[in-house]
CSV table of C-alpha atoms in Angstrom, one decimal:
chain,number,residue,atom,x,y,z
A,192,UNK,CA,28.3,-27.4,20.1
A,193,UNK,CA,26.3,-24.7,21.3
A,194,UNK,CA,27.6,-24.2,25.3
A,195,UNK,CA,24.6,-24.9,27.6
A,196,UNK,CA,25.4,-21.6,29.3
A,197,UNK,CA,23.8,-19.9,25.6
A,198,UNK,CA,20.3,-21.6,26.8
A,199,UNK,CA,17.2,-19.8,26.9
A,200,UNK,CA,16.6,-16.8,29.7
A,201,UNK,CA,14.4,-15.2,31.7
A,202,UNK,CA,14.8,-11.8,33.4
A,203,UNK,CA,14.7,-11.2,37.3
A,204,UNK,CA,15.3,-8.4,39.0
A,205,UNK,CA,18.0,-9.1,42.0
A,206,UNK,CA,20.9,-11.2,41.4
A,207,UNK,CA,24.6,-11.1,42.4
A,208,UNK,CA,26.3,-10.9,38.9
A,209,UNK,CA,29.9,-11.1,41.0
A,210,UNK,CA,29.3,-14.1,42.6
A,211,UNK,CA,27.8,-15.6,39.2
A,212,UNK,CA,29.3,-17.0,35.8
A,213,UNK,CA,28.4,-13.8,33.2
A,214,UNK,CA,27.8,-14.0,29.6
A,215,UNK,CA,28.8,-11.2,27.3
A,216,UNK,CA,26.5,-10.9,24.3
A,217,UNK,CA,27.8,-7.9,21.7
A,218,UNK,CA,25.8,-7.3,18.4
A,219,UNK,CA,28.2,-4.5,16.7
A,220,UNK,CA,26.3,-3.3,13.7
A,221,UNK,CA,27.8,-0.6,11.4
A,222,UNK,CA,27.4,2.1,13.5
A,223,UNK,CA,26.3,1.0,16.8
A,224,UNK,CA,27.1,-2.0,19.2
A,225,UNK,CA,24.1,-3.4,21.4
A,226,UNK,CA,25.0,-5.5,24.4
A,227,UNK,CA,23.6,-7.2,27.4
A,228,UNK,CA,25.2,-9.4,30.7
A,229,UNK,CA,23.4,-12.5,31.7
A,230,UNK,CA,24.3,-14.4,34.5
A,231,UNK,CA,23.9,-18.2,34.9
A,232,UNK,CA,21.6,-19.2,38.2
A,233,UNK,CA,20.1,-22.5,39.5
A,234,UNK,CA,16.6,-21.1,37.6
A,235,UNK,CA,18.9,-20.6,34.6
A,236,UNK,CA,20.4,-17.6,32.3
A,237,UNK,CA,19.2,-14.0,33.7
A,238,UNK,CA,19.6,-11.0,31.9
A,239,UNK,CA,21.1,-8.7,34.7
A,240,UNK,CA,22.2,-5.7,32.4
A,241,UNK,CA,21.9,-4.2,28.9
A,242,UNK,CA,22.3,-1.0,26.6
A,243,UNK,CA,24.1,0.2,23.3
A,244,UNK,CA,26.0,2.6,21.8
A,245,UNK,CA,25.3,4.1,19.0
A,246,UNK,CA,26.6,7.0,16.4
A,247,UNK,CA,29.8,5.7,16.8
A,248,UNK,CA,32.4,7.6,14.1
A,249,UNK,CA,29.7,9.7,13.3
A,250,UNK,CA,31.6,12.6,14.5
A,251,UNK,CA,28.9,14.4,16.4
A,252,UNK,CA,29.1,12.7,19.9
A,253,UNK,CA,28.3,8.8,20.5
A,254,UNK,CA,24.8,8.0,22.4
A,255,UNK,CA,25.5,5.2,25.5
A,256,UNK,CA,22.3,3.8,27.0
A,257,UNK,CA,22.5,1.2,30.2
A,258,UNK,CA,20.2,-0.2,32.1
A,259,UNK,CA,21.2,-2.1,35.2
A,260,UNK,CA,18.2,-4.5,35.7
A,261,UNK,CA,19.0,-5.8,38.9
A,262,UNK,CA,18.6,-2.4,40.5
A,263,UNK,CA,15.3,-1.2,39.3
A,264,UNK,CA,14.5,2.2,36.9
A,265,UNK,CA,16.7,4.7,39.0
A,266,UNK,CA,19.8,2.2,37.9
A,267,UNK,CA,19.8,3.6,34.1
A,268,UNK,CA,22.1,5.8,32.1
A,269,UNK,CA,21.8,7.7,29.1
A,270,UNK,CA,24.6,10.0,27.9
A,271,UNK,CA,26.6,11.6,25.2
A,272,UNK,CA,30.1,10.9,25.0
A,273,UNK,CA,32.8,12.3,22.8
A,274,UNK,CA,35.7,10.9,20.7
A,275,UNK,CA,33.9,7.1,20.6
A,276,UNK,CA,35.8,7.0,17.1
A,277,UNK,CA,35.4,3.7,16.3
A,278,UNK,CA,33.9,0.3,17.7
A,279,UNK,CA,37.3,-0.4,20.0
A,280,UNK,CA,36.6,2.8,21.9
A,281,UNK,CA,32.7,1.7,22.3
A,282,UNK,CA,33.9,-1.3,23.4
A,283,UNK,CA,36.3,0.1,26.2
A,284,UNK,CA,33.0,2.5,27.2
A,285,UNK,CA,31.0,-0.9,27.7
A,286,UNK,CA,33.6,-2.5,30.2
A,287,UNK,CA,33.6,1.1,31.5
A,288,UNK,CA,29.7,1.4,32.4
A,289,UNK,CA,29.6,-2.3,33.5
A,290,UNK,CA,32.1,-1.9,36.3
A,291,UNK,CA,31.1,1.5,37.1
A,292,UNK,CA,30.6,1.8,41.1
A,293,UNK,CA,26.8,4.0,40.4
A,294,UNK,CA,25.4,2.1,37.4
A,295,UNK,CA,27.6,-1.0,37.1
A,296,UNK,CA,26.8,-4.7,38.0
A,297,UNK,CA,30.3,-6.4,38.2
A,298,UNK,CA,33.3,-5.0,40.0
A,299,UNK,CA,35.9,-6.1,37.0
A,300,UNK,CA,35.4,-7.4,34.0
A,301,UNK,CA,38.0,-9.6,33.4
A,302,UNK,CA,37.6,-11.6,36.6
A,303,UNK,CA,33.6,-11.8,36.4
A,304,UNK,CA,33.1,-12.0,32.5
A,305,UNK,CA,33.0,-16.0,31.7
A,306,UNK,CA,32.1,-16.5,28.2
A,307,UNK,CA,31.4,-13.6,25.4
A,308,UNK,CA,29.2,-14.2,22.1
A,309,UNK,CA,28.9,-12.0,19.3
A,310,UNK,CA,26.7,-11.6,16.8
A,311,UNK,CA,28.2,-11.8,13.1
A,312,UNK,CA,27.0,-10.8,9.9
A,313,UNK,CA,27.8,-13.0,7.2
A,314,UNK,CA,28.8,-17.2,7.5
A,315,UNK,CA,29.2,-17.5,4.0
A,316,UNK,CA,29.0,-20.8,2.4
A,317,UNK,CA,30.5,-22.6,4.8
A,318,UNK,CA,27.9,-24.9,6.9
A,319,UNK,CA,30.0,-25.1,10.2
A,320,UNK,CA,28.5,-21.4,10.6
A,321,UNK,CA,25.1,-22.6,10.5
A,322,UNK,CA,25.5,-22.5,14.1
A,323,UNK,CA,27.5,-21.4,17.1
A,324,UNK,CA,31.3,-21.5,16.6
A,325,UNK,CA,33.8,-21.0,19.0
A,326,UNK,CA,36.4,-18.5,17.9
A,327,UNK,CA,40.1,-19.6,17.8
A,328,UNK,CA,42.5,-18.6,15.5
A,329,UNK,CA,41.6,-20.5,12.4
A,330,UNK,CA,37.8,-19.6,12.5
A,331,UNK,CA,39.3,-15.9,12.9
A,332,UNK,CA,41.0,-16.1,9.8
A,333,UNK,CA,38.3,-17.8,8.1
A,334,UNK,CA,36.0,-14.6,9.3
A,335,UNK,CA,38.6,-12.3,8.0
A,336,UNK,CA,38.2,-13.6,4.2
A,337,UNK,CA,34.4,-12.9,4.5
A,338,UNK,CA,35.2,-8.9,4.9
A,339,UNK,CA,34.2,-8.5,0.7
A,340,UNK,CA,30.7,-9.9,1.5
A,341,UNK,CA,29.9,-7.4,4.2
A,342,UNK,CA,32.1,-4.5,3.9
A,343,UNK,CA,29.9,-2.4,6.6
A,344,UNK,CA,29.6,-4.9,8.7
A,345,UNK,CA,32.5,-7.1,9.3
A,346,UNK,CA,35.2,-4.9,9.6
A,347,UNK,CA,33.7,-3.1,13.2
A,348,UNK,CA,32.3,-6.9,14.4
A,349,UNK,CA,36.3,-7.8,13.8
A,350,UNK,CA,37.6,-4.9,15.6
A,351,UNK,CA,35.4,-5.8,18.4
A,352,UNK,CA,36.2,-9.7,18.5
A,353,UNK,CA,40.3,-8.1,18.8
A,354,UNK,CA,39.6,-6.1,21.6
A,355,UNK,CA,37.9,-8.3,23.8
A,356,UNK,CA,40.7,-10.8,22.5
A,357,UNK,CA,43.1,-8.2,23.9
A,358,UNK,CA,41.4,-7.7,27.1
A,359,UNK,CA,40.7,-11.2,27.8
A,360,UNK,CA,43.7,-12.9,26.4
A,361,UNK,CA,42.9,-16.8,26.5
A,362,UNK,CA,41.0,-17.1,29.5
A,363,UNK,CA,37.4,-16.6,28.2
A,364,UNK,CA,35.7,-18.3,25.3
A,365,UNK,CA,34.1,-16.1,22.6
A,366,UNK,CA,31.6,-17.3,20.1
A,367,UNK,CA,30.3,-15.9,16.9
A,368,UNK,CA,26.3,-16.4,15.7
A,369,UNK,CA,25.6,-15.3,12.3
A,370,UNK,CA,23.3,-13.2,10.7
A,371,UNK,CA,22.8,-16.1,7.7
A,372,UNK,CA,22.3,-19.1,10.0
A,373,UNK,CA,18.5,-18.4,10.5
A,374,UNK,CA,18.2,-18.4,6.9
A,375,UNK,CA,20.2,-21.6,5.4
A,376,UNK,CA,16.4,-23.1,5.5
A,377,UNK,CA,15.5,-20.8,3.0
A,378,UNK,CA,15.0,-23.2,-0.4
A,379,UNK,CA,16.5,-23.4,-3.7
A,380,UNK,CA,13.7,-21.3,-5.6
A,381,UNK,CA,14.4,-18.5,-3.0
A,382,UNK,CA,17.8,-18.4,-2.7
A,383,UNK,CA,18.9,-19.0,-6.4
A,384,UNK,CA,20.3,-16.0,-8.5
A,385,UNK,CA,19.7,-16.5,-12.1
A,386,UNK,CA,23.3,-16.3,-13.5
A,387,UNK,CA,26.1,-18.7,-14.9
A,388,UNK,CA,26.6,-22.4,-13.1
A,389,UNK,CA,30.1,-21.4,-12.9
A,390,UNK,CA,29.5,-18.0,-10.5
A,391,UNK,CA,26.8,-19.8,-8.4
A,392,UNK,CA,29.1,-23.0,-7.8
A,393,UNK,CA,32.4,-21.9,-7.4
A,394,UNK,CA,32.3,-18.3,-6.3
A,395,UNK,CA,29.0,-19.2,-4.1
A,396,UNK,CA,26.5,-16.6,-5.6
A,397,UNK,CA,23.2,-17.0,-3.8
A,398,UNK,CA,20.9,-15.1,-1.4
A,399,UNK,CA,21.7,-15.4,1.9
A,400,UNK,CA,20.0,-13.2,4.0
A,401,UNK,CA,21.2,-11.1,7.2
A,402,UNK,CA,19.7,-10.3,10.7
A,403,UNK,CA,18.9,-14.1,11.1
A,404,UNK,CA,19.4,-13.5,15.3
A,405,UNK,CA,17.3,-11.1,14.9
A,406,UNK,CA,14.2,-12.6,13.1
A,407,UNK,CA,15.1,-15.2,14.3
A,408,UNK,CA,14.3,-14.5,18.3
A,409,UNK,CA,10.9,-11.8,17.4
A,410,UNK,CA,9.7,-14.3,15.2
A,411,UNK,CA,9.7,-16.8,18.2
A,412,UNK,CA,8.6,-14.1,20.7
A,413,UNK,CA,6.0,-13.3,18.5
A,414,UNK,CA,4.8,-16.9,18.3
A,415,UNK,CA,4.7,-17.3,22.1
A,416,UNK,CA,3.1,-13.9,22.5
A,417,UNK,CA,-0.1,-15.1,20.1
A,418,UNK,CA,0.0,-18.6,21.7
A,419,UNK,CA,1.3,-20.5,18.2
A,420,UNK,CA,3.5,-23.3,18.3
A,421,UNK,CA,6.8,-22.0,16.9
A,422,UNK,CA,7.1,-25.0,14.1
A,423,UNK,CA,3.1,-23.9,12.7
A,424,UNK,CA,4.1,-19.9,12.9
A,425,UNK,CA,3.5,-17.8,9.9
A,426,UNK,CA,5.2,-14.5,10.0
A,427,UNK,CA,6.2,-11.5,8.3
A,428,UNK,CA,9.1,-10.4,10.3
A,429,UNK,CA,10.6,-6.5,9.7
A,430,UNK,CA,14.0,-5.5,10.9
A,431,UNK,CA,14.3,-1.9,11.1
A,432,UNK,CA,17.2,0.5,11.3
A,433,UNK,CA,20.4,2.0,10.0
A,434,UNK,CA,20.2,-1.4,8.2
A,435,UNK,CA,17.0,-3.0,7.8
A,436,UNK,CA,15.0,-6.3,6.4
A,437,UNK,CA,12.4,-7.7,5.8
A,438,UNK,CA,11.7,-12.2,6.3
A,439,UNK,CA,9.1,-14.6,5.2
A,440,UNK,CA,8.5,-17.0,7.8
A,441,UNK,CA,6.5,-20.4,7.5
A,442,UNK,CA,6.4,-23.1,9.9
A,443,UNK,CA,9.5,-21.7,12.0
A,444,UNK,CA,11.6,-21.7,9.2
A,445,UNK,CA,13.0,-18.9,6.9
A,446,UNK,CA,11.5,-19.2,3.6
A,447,UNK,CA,12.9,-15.9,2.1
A,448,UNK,CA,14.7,-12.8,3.0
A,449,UNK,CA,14.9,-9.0,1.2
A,450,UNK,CA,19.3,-9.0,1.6
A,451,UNK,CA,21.2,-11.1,-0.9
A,452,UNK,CA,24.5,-11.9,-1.2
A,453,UNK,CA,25.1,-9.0,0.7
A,454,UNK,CA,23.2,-6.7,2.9
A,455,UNK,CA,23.3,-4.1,0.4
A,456,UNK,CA,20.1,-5.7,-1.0
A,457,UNK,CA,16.9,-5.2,-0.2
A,458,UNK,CA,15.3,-2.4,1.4
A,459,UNK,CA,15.8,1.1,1.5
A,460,UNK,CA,18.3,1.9,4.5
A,461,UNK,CA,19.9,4.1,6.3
A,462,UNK,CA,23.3,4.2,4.1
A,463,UNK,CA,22.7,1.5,1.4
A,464,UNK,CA,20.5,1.5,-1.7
A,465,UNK,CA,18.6,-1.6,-1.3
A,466,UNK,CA,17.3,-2.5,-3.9
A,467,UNK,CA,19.1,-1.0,-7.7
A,468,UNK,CA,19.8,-2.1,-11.4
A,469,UNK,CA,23.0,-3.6,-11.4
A,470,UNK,CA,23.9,-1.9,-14.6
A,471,UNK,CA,24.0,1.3,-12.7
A,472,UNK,CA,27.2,0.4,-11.4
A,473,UNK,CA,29.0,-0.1,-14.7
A,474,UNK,CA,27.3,3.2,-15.9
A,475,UNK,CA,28.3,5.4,-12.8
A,476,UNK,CA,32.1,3.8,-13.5
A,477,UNK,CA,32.1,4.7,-17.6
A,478,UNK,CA,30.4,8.2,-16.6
A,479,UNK,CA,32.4,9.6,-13.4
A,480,UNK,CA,35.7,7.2,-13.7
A,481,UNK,CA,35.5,5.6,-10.4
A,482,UNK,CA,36.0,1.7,-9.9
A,483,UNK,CA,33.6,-0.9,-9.2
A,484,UNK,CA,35.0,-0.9,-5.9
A,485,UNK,CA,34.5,2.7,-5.6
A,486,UNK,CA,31.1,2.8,-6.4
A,487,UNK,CA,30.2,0.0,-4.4
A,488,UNK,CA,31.8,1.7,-1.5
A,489,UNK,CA,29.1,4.7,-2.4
A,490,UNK,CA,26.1,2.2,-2.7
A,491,UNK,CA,27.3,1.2,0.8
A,492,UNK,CA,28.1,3.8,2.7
A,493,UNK,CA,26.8,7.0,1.0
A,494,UNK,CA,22.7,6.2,-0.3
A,495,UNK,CA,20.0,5.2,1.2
A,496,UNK,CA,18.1,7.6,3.3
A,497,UNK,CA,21.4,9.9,3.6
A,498,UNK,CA,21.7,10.3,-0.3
A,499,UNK,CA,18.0,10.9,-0.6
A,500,UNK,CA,18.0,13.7,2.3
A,501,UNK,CA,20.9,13.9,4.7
A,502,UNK,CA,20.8,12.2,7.8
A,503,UNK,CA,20.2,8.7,8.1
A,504,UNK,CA,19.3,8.1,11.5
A,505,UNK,CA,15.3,7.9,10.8
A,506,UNK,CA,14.4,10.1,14.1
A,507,UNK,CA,16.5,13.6,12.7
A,508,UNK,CA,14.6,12.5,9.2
A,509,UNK,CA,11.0,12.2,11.2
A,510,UNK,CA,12.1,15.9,12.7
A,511,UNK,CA,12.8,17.3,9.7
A,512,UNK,CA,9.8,16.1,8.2
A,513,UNK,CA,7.5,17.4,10.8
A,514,UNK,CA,9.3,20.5,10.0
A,515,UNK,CA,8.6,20.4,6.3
A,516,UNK,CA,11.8,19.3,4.4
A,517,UNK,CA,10.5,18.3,1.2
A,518,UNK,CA,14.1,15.6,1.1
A,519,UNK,CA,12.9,13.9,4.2
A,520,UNK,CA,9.4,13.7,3.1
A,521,UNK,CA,10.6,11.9,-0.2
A,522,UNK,CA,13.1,9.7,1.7
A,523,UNK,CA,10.4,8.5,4.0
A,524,UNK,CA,7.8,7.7,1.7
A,525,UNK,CA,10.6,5.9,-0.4
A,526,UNK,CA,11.4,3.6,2.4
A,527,UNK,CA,8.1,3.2,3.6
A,528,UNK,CA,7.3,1.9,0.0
A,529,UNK,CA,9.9,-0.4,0.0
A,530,UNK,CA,8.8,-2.0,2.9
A,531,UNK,CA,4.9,-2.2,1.7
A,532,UNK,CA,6.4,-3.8,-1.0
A,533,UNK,CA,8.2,-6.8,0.5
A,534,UNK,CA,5.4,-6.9,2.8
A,535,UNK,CA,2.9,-7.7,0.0
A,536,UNK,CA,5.5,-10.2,-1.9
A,537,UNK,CA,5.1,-12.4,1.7
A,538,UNK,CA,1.9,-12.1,2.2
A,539,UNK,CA,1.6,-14.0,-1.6
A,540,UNK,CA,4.2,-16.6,-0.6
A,541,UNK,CA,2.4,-17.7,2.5
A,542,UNK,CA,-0.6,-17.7,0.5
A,543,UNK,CA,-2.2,-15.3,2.8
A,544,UNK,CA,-2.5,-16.8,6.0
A,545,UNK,CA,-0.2,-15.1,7.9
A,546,UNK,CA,-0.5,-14.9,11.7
A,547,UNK,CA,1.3,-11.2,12.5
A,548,UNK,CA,3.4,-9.2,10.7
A,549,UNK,CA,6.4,-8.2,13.5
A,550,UNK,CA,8.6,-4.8,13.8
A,551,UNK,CA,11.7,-4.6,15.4
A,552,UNK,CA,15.0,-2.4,15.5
């Protein structure tokens, strides 16, 4: 069950974090990890800190953004910092910034961090990840098998589950969230891939749909911000980044989502495709002799906005295009068509009455 210290917050702006129980919420996407510290207060969970790092591997420099809310403004930090190589070193840089004596909020981490939840990906099949799940070593290894259905995704979101494993060895209980969970109301006509009975029931081929958390919590923000009860809310929700989506929402409930079985599906991002033929796959292996898995890899890691111009973090392509590249021009008005598309497809599904349609990042 869901632990009650995972209930609903408010933000305040003075609170003693050390003399507090502190929740450790990490979303590591492909490239970035977001995070914020709530402590746990008579008036209930406050958000006391948050920030992100981002380019990490990229090989340019990483970006780390904090803000210490129980300070004010002059409590934030924003700066570059070399050799983040990989999601274990952005990790170590977040217990870094959150004990530091001129930004931080707690004194040490391990003895004022309580309870950590991460945010993960892809649940599969399995119903028990329709919710919160605490993480022991069988729901690890359970996670590990689900690496082929999110090969972006799930190997950083491990890495960081091992090292807070390894720096709070069996004294703190971590929890994982997925991505699909918001979307297991999504019905049968939605969700269904036309193929054999045989791939659909025994190897699980379905839509399943990814930044549930996400839609998830602007959907409802959204709802409380127009004054709509959440369970009569009718929204278009767009997640948009390095990896983006769009969701179709009707009466609080996910009624479709752009990713599939994957989140290679969809829309245009930053390194995926999105939306292709699947024949292309076959063709690119007879004509270059690469392997499924090798192509896939591409379609993954090495299309999107970066195949079409470059760069695929959307503010250098918004530079370049105000500078004239004729690549980044073309790469935005692809993605900015693929959204208009999806955009149109939900506005026909909830019969257009829709109450807002929502952008996030």
């Amino acid at each position: 069950s869901t632990p009650s210290i995972l209930r609903e917050h408010k933000s305040m702006s003075s609170i003693d974090s050390a003399a507090s129980e502190n929740v450790l919420v990490l979303n590591a996407g492909s490239s970035s990890i977001k995070f914020k510290l709530f402590s746990l207060v008579l008036s209930g969970l406050v958000e006391v800190a948050e920030g992100q790092v981002d380019k990490i591997g990229e090989g340019k420099g990483s970006h780390l953004k904090f803000h210490n809310k129980t300070m004010g403004s002059e409590s934030k930090a924003d700066k570059m910092i070399e050799g983040i190589k990989n999601h274990h070193d952005a990790v170590e840089e977040i217990m870094k910034i959150l004990c530091d004596p001129l930004h931080g909020v707690i004194p040490d981490a391990q003895e004022h961090i309580h309870l950590i939840g991460h945010r993960w990906v892809h649940g599969g099949p399995n119903p028990r990840f329709h919710g919160p799940v605490r993480v022991d070593a069988e729901v690890l290894e359970e996670l590990r098998t689900l690496e082929p259905l999110a090969p972006l995704h799930i190997p950083p979101a491990l890495m960081t589950i091992d090292v807070t494993s390894r720096l709070f060895p069996g004294n703190v209980d971590q929890y994982v969230v997925c991505d699909t969970a918001f979307h297991s109301s999504i019905p049968a006509h939605a969700y269904a891939y036309a193929v054999p009975a045989e791939w659909r029931d025994k190897y699980h081929l379905r839509r399943y749909g990814f930044h549930g958390t996400s839609h998830l919590y602007v959907g409802k923000l959204a709802a409380q911000t127009l004054g709509i009860e959440w369970n009569q809310a009718r929204l278009i929700t767009l997640h948009l980044g390095n990896g983006s989506s769009a969701t179709c929402i009707r009466d609080g409930l996910s009624i479709d989502t752009s990713m599939g079985f994957t989140p290679l599906d969809g829309l245009v991002m930053g390194t995926r495709c999105g939306n292709i033929d699947p024949s292309c796959v076959e063709y690119v292996c007879r004509a270059t002799g690469q392997t499924a898995q090798q192509v896939t890899r591409t379609l993954n890691s090495g299309s999107g906005l970066r195949a079409l111009c470059g760069p695929n973090d959307l503010r250098d392509i918004l530079d370049r295009v105000d500078s004239g590249d004729p690549d980044s021009k073309l790469a935005l008005d692809v993605l900015c068509y693929s959204i208009s598309k999806y955009v149109a497809q939900y506005y026909v599904a909830l019969e257009g009455k829709v109450d807002a349609i929502v952008f996030t990042g």
